[in-house]
């Protein structure tokens, strides 16, 4: 493993250096986002007819498609990110401390992408404030969509607070080595800082983490997001109590995959082998395997219940899902990843970072496919499937595919920009690594205990 | 599927065997009704002018019903000024129980006025209240106040799609935006589509516990306090389409691009009425097609309910008005005396009432036939003749010397033409040409010498003239015979209806229908037995306000082609066909 000892200079490297590669990646990401923005303008000018969507029923299509599928996907990545970070703090999983802030940033970036998708998806985004906020006190009582907006906003605020509080500690201590042109930003962020607050902040952060850990399964990706679909009795592909846990497992697999990819990118760009050690990746991969298993287990539940002796509408929907190539591909990818992860646990030599990245990418592809199909299948096989034009047809248009490119570009941009302003690895992590070097075995025990707690 | 079935015994095959023999003897032309309905549709589409339509069927109508009660052309022009503009009124003249609906309209006006007053008080910027009431939702369907809805008799629907076309015209919706949708379906294991009456009429169900309203993040989708209509406020909707996702019936249509008809055009179309057919009494934009980027669906015509089109349109919808067999019954589902509730209470009676309206031979016709046989009325004075034409009888009577030249209503030329027609129809004279027939006619009318024609021909000509009278008289006798044999003619149906209504001795003679149980049997044989009723997907808990009479589609029912295709009425069935044209990068594949 690492031979060098982590230093403050290590985590400051991204802030104080720019390379050609940075500008190239920045340019490519900005271009991706820019292309989609142009496409979105075209959509705003010509209406939603530029998408591949139509009305379900006699209209022969699906009314929600890739925009909503990708929205859930990003929200999943985001929610999983903050859960991971909160678990690190709350449960003392110190081994993952170096990637905690990246996970938090992934939450901020993912939620931004998801929020953007809400705007892109709407027929009249200009009315968002007047129509939604104006009637909020009424609609919050009964519209799952309003619950969604509420909880996502709450999570954005929680995560931002969390991030802002922990950054105060770092910025104050590292201020001298941070670039002066961001002085106003640092000033605002450390407003009124005194050393006495460290202890208070630590407690606050702990409570925030507790709130996040409790709210995630109850309200967030195990709650309001699946409820958007699971509470609708007319759509048997969705109407199921298993959607909550299922969404949560998908969120966690996606988020861990996301963190693996982001962490690997930073490690490679800034030579952080000694900070984000192979050990971290092995651990993340194991967690990924664990959630992949839960993911497949819950899919199994749906298939057995939906196919054994289900009501006609449920049976039709489940059978259609099970025989769909996208579903089989998605399940195959997750299963393959799971098989690899378990194999490399038994035989550690099978682990390489490239394979870890590969596993993460495959899982992200699988969850995106699953989400897209999940949304579409609901409209394809409703209870009232009497229409000749149902199941309808849907394939995302070029503009919809570009949205995926655009939001990925957007998320990358968030990382590129933030990493130039503040350290993306906590000072605490460096201090911890210096203090507690080589406690790999303890960490493994910790992880085992955590999985028991979770289970 | 024969159209005769639909007109005379909607229960179809079961009844057919029993009734066919009896019905074969009747002469009422249901084909004509269907043809007129189809052409009426052409009128609504503007392919045919109302005047042309009127003219086209005048002769047939006279022949069939002996009277043409349709508004005259002049009346049409008036009607056009009143912006009615569709051919439906012409059909109403035959099938509508005009008297009753007028009475009901008057009643509704009273209740409506009260509701408007109350509504205005309760709905001052009322989005919140409306929605909170709906959010409560656990009262299992409100039984208080007005709740507009429909009773749709699926066994009366003939799948002509007149309602679909009328809705499109009323609301100026785009191609494929079928707020009203009619579909035929097949149950699994059923070989032949249409073997039994499997048809569904699908407007919005205007649910009491509308899931679309519940999930709306903006209150754009709301229930109107005064009459329970579930509407979309086009000025509030953000186009998230969650209502469409939550609705189990698939009645929502999003406005994916700029609508074909502009608001200016809609305003222009309705410039002579009170509102603009868009804004309702509460000043909310809820009617006509949606603007770009927001959701739309069947509204059940708030503009009409608010009286903007005139009080006679209150309590009606465009689809109801357009339906030739009057399968759609719109009104207050909470009022036991409303049109739909009355229909539901006695489906068979109401159905028979409507089917028999304008049909012959009715009670008066039978009475007249008795009068003739008893010598109280002359053949020529009869309103209804089953077999025989007034002009031909007049000509025959004149030739026979029974009618003075002074009493003739025909001029010489007409008379000669009619006689030629009679002779031309005689088998014995079929070899003669027009000129020879003319000569024979002249001989009969005393305008030519007997020697101008062959003696056999002259004899045959006289026989043909006699046959006109004998046939007509036989026809009259036949009406009475059929009546006395209790064949189910409109007269028997009318009697049965009156008996069940409690009227004393409504029969023409004791040989007609005289007791309640026979009366009930007659009605069931004529209009079909007591049919089952259902609400669509009731188990989903939406408390829909549309009640259907007829067969409920099973969970595996699948739509099949109906008798009239959407393209036949200039509409699009699958909207995706239209929308694909605007898709950027339509790969022609599907997930």
mmCIF file with all atom_site columns, N, CA and C in Angstrom, chain A residues 20-54:
data_model
loop_
_atom_site.group_PDB
_atom_site.id
_atom_site.type_symbol
_atom_site.label_atom_id
_atom_site.label_alt_id
_atom_site.label_comp_id
_atom_site.label_asym_id
_atom_site.label_entity_id
_atom_site.label_seq_id
_atom_site.pdbx_PDB_ins_code
_atom_site.Cartn_x
_atom_site.Cartn_y
_atom_site.Cartn_z
_atom_site.occupancy
_atom_site.B_iso_or_equiv
_atom_site.pdbx_formal_charge
_atom_site.auth_seq_id
_atom_site.auth_comp_id
_atom_site.auth_asym_id
_atom_site.auth_atom_id
_atom_site.pdbx_PDB_model_num
ATOM 1   N N  . UNK A 1 20 ? -2.956  21.108 -18.340 1.00 0.00 ? 20 UNK A N  1
ATOM 2   C CA . UNK A 1 20 ? -3.584  21.089 -19.652 1.00 0.00 ? 20 UNK A CA 1
ATOM 3   C C  . UNK A 1 20 ? -4.768  20.114 -19.634 1.00 0.00 ? 20 UNK A C  1
ATOM 4   N N  . UNK A 1 21 ? -4.517  18.976 -18.968 1.00 0.00 ? 21 UNK A N  1
ATOM 5   C CA . UNK A 1 21 ? -5.573  17.960 -18.902 1.00 0.00 ? 21 UNK A CA 1
ATOM 6   C C  . UNK A 1 21 ? -6.811  18.512 -18.214 1.00 0.00 ? 21 UNK A C  1
ATOM 7   N N  . UNK A 1 22 ? -6.577  19.340 -17.163 1.00 0.00 ? 22 UNK A N  1
ATOM 8   C CA . UNK A 1 22 ? -7.707  19.933 -16.465 1.00 0.00 ? 22 UNK A CA 1
ATOM 9   C C  . UNK A 1 22 ? -8.533  20.768 -17.438 1.00 0.00 ? 22 UNK A C  1
ATOM 10  N N  . UNK A 1 23 ? -7.843  21.617 -18.202 1.00 0.00 ? 23 UNK A N  1
ATOM 11  C CA . UNK A 1 23 ? -8.565  22.483 -19.139 1.00 0.00 ? 23 UNK A CA 1
ATOM 12  C C  . UNK A 1 23 ? -9.275  21.671 -20.218 1.00 0.00 ? 23 UNK A C  1
ATOM 13  N N  . UNK A 1 24 ? -8.632  20.572 -20.637 1.00 0.00 ? 24 UNK A N  1
ATOM 14  C CA . UNK A 1 24 ? -9.262  19.751 -21.665 1.00 0.00 ? 24 UNK A CA 1
ATOM 15  C C  . UNK A 1 24 ? -10.557 19.121 -21.144 1.00 0.00 ? 24 UNK A C  1
ATOM 16  N N  . UNK A 1 25 ? -10.460 18.603 -19.918 1.00 0.00 ? 25 UNK A N  1
ATOM 17  C CA . UNK A 1 25 ? -11.643 17.979 -19.330 1.00 0.00 ? 25 UNK A CA 1
ATOM 18  C C  . UNK A 1 25 ? -12.726 19.033 -19.079 1.00 0.00 ? 25 UNK A C  1
ATOM 19  N N  . UNK A 1 26 ? -12.255 20.204 -18.595 1.00 0.00 ? 26 UNK A N  1
ATOM 20  C CA . UNK A 1 26 ? -13.198 21.297 -18.350 1.00 0.00 ? 26 UNK A CA 1
ATOM 21  C C  . UNK A 1 26 ? -13.908 21.684 -19.649 1.00 0.00 ? 26 UNK A C  1
ATOM 22  N N  . UNK A 1 27 ? -13.114 21.803 -20.705 1.00 0.00 ? 27 UNK A N  1
ATOM 23  C CA . UNK A 1 27 ? -13.674 22.183 -22.011 1.00 0.00 ? 27 UNK A CA 1
ATOM 24  C C  . UNK A 1 27 ? -14.668 21.144 -22.499 1.00 0.00 ? 27 UNK A C  1
ATOM 25  N N  . UNK A 1 28 ? -14.287 19.865 -22.378 1.00 0.00 ? 28 UNK A N  1
ATOM 26  C CA . UNK A 1 28 ? -15.162 18.799 -22.866 1.00 0.00 ? 28 UNK A CA 1
ATOM 27  C C  . UNK A 1 28 ? -16.482 18.788 -22.085 1.00 0.00 ? 28 UNK A C  1
ATOM 28  N N  . UNK A 1 29 ? -16.380 18.956 -20.758 1.00 0.00 ? 29 UNK A N  1
ATOM 29  C CA . UNK A 1 29 ? -17.584 18.948 -19.922 1.00 0.00 ? 29 UNK A CA 1
ATOM 30  C C  . UNK A 1 29 ? -18.474 20.149 -20.244 1.00 0.00 ? 29 UNK A C  1
ATOM 31  N N  . UNK A 1 30 ? -17.834 21.298 -20.381 1.00 0.00 ? 30 UNK A N  1
ATOM 32  C CA . UNK A 1 30 ? -18.604 22.498 -20.693 1.00 0.00 ? 30 UNK A CA 1
ATOM 33  C C  . UNK A 1 30 ? -19.284 22.349 -22.048 1.00 0.00 ? 30 UNK A C  1
ATOM 34  N N  . UNK A 1 31 ? -18.569 21.728 -22.984 1.00 0.00 ? 31 UNK A N  1
ATOM 35  C CA . UNK A 1 31 ? -19.127 21.522 -24.315 1.00 0.00 ? 31 UNK A CA 1
ATOM 36  C C  . UNK A 1 31 ? -20.352 20.600 -24.234 1.00 0.00 ? 31 UNK A C  1
ATOM 37  N N  . UNK A 1 32 ? -20.197 19.512 -23.462 1.00 0.00 ? 32 UNK A N  1
ATOM 38  C CA . UNK A 1 32 ? -21.306 18.565 -23.315 1.00 0.00 ? 32 UNK A CA 1
ATOM 39  C C  . UNK A 1 32 ? -22.531 19.268 -22.740 1.00 0.00 ? 32 UNK A C  1
ATOM 40  N N  . UNK A 1 33 ? -22.299 20.053 -21.689 1.00 0.00 ? 33 UNK A N  1
ATOM 41  C CA . UNK A 1 33 ? -23.409 20.787 -21.076 1.00 0.00 ? 33 UNK A CA 1
ATOM 42  C C  . UNK A 1 33 ? -23.977 21.811 -22.055 1.00 0.00 ? 33 UNK A C  1
ATOM 43  N N  . UNK A 1 34 ? -23.043 22.483 -22.757 1.00 0.00 ? 34 UNK A N  1
ATOM 44  C CA . UNK A 1 34 ? -23.458 23.517 -23.708 1.00 0.00 ? 34 UNK A CA 1
ATOM 45  C C  . UNK A 1 34 ? -24.327 22.960 -24.823 1.00 0.00 ? 34 UNK A C  1
ATOM 46  N N  . UNK A 1 35 ? -23.916 21.808 -25.361 1.00 0.00 ? 35 UNK A N  1
ATOM 47  C CA . UNK A 1 35 ? -24.695 21.197 -26.446 1.00 0.00 ? 35 UNK A CA 1
ATOM 48  C C  . UNK A 1 35 ? -26.112 20.901 -25.962 1.00 0.00 ? 35 UNK A C  1
ATOM 49  N N  . UNK A 1 36 ? -26.178 20.379 -24.733 1.00 0.00 ? 36 UNK A N  1
ATOM 50  C CA . UNK A 1 36 ? -27.524 20.065 -24.246 1.00 0.00 ? 36 UNK A CA 1
ATOM 51  C C  . UNK A 1 36 ? -28.331 21.338 -23.989 1.00 0.00 ? 36 UNK A C  1
ATOM 52  N N  . UNK A 1 37 ? -27.661 22.375 -23.501 1.00 0.00 ? 37 UNK A N  1
ATOM 53  C CA . UNK A 1 37 ? -28.399 23.619 -23.264 1.00 0.00 ? 37 UNK A CA 1
ATOM 54  C C  . UNK A 1 37 ? -29.012 24.132 -24.562 1.00 0.00 ? 37 UNK A C  1
ATOM 55  N N  . UNK A 1 38 ? -28.243 24.025 -25.643 1.00 0.00 ? 38 UNK A N  1
ATOM 56  C CA . UNK A 1 38 ? -28.775 24.437 -26.949 1.00 0.00 ? 38 UNK A CA 1
ATOM 57  C C  . UNK A 1 38 ? -29.974 23.562 -27.315 1.00 0.00 ? 38 UNK A C  1
ATOM 58  N N  . UNK A 1 39 ? -29.811 22.240 -27.099 1.00 0.00 ? 39 UNK A N  1
ATOM 59  C CA . UNK A 1 39 ? -30.902 21.304 -27.409 1.00 0.00 ? 39 UNK A CA 1
ATOM 60  C C  . UNK A 1 39 ? -32.130 21.631 -26.572 1.00 0.00 ? 39 UNK A C  1
ATOM 61  N N  . UNK A 1 40 ? -31.891 22.011 -25.313 1.00 0.00 ? 40 UNK A N  1
ATOM 62  C CA . UNK A 1 40 ? -33.015 22.340 -24.418 1.00 0.00 ? 40 UNK A CA 1
ATOM 63  C C  . UNK A 1 40 ? -33.728 23.601 -24.906 1.00 0.00 ? 40 UNK A C  1
ATOM 64  N N  . UNK A 1 41 ? -32.923 24.570 -25.357 1.00 0.00 ? 41 UNK A N  1
ATOM 65  C CA . UNK A 1 41 ? -33.519 25.797 -25.900 1.00 0.00 ? 41 UNK A CA 1
ATOM 66  C C  . UNK A 1 41 ? -34.423 25.439 -27.095 1.00 0.00 ? 41 UNK A C  1
ATOM 67  N N  . UNK A 1 42 ? -33.936 24.508 -27.904 1.00 0.00 ? 42 UNK A N  1
ATOM 68  C CA . UNK A 1 42 ? -34.733 24.074 -29.058 1.00 0.00 ? 42 UNK A CA 1
ATOM 69  C C  . UNK A 1 42 ? -36.048 23.460 -28.573 1.00 0.00 ? 42 UNK A C  1
ATOM 70  N N  . UNK A 1 43 ? -35.945 22.667 -27.509 1.00 0.00 ? 43 UNK A N  1
ATOM 71  C CA . UNK A 1 43 ? -37.146 22.042 -26.946 1.00 0.00 ? 43 UNK A CA 1
ATOM 72  C C  . UNK A 1 43 ? -38.107 23.104 -26.407 1.00 0.00 ? 43 UNK A C  1
ATOM 73  N N  . UNK A 1 44 ? -37.541 24.113 -25.726 1.00 0.00 ? 44 UNK A N  1
ATOM 74  C CA . UNK A 1 44 ? -38.396 25.181 -25.189 1.00 0.00 ? 44 UNK A CA 1
ATOM 75  C C  . UNK A 1 44 ? -39.081 25.937 -26.314 1.00 0.00 ? 44 UNK A C  1
ATOM 76  N N  . UNK A 1 45 ? -38.363 26.100 -27.426 1.00 0.00 ? 45 UNK A N  1
ATOM 77  C CA . UNK A 1 45 ? -38.921 26.866 -28.535 1.00 0.00 ? 45 UNK A CA 1
ATOM 78  C C  . UNK A 1 45 ? -39.987 26.074 -29.285 1.00 0.00 ? 45 UNK A C  1
ATOM 79  N N  . UNK A 1 46 ? -39.797 24.766 -29.380 1.00 0.00 ? 46 UNK A N  1
ATOM 80  C CA . UNK A 1 46 ? -40.705 23.962 -30.210 1.00 0.00 ? 46 UNK A CA 1
ATOM 81  C C  . UNK A 1 46 ? -41.676 23.095 -29.433 1.00 0.00 ? 46 UNK A C  1
ATOM 82  N N  . UNK A 1 47 ? -41.508 23.035 -28.150 1.00 0.00 ? 47 UNK A N  1
ATOM 83  C CA . UNK A 1 47 ? -42.406 22.203 -27.343 1.00 0.00 ? 47 UNK A CA 1
ATOM 84  C C  . UNK A 1 47 ? -41.837 20.823 -27.133 1.00 0.00 ? 47 UNK A C  1
ATOM 85  N N  . UNK A 1 48 ? -42.487 20.109 -26.204 1.00 0.00 ? 48 UNK A N  1
ATOM 86  C CA . UNK A 1 48 ? -42.013 18.778 -25.819 1.00 0.00 ? 48 UNK A CA 1
ATOM 87  C C  . UNK A 1 48 ? -42.186 17.751 -26.940 1.00 0.00 ? 48 UNK A C  1
ATOM 88  N N  . UNK A 1 49 ? -42.804 18.158 -28.046 1.00 0.00 ? 49 UNK A N  1
ATOM 89  C CA . UNK A 1 49 ? -42.999 17.222 -29.157 1.00 0.00 ? 49 UNK A CA 1
ATOM 90  C C  . UNK A 1 49 ? -41.660 16.791 -29.756 1.00 0.00 ? 49 UNK A C  1
ATOM 91  N N  . UNK A 1 50 ? -40.584 17.530 -29.453 1.00 0.00 ? 50 UNK A N  1
ATOM 92  C CA . UNK A 1 50 ? -39.265 17.160 -29.985 1.00 0.00 ? 50 UNK A CA 1
ATOM 93  C C  . UNK A 1 50 ? -38.724 15.905 -29.307 1.00 0.00 ? 50 UNK A C  1
ATOM 94  N N  . UNK A 1 51 ? -39.335 15.515 -28.203 1.00 0.00 ? 51 UNK A N  1
ATOM 95  C CA . UNK A 1 51 ? -38.916 14.281 -27.530 1.00 0.00 ? 51 UNK A CA 1
ATOM 96  C C  . UNK A 1 51 ? -39.623 13.089 -28.178 1.00 0.00 ? 51 UNK A C  1
ATOM 97  N N  . UNK A 1 52 ? -39.272 11.901 -27.732 1.00 0.00 ? 52 UNK A N  1
ATOM 98  C CA . UNK A 1 52 ? -39.936 10.704 -28.254 1.00 0.00 ? 52 UNK A CA 1
ATOM 99  C C  . UNK A 1 52 ? -41.185 10.354 -27.468 1.00 0.00 ? 52 UNK A C  1
ATOM 100 N N  . UNK A 1 53 ? -41.610 11.256 -26.572 1.00 0.00 ? 53 UNK A N  1
ATOM 101 C CA . UNK A 1 53 ? -42.737 10.976 -25.686 1.00 0.00 ? 53 UNK A CA 1
ATOM 102 C C  . UNK A 1 53 ? -44.071 11.192 -26.394 1.00 0.00 ? 53 UNK A C  1
ATOM 103 N N  . UNK A 1 54 ? -45.104 10.561 -25.854 1.00 0.00 ? 54 UNK A N  1
ATOM 104 C CA . UNK A 1 54 ? -46.476 10.783 -26.319 1.00 0.00 ? 54 UNK A CA 1
ATOM 105 C C  . UNK A 1 54 ? -47.386 10.516 -25.133 1.00 0.00 ? 54 UNK A C  1
#
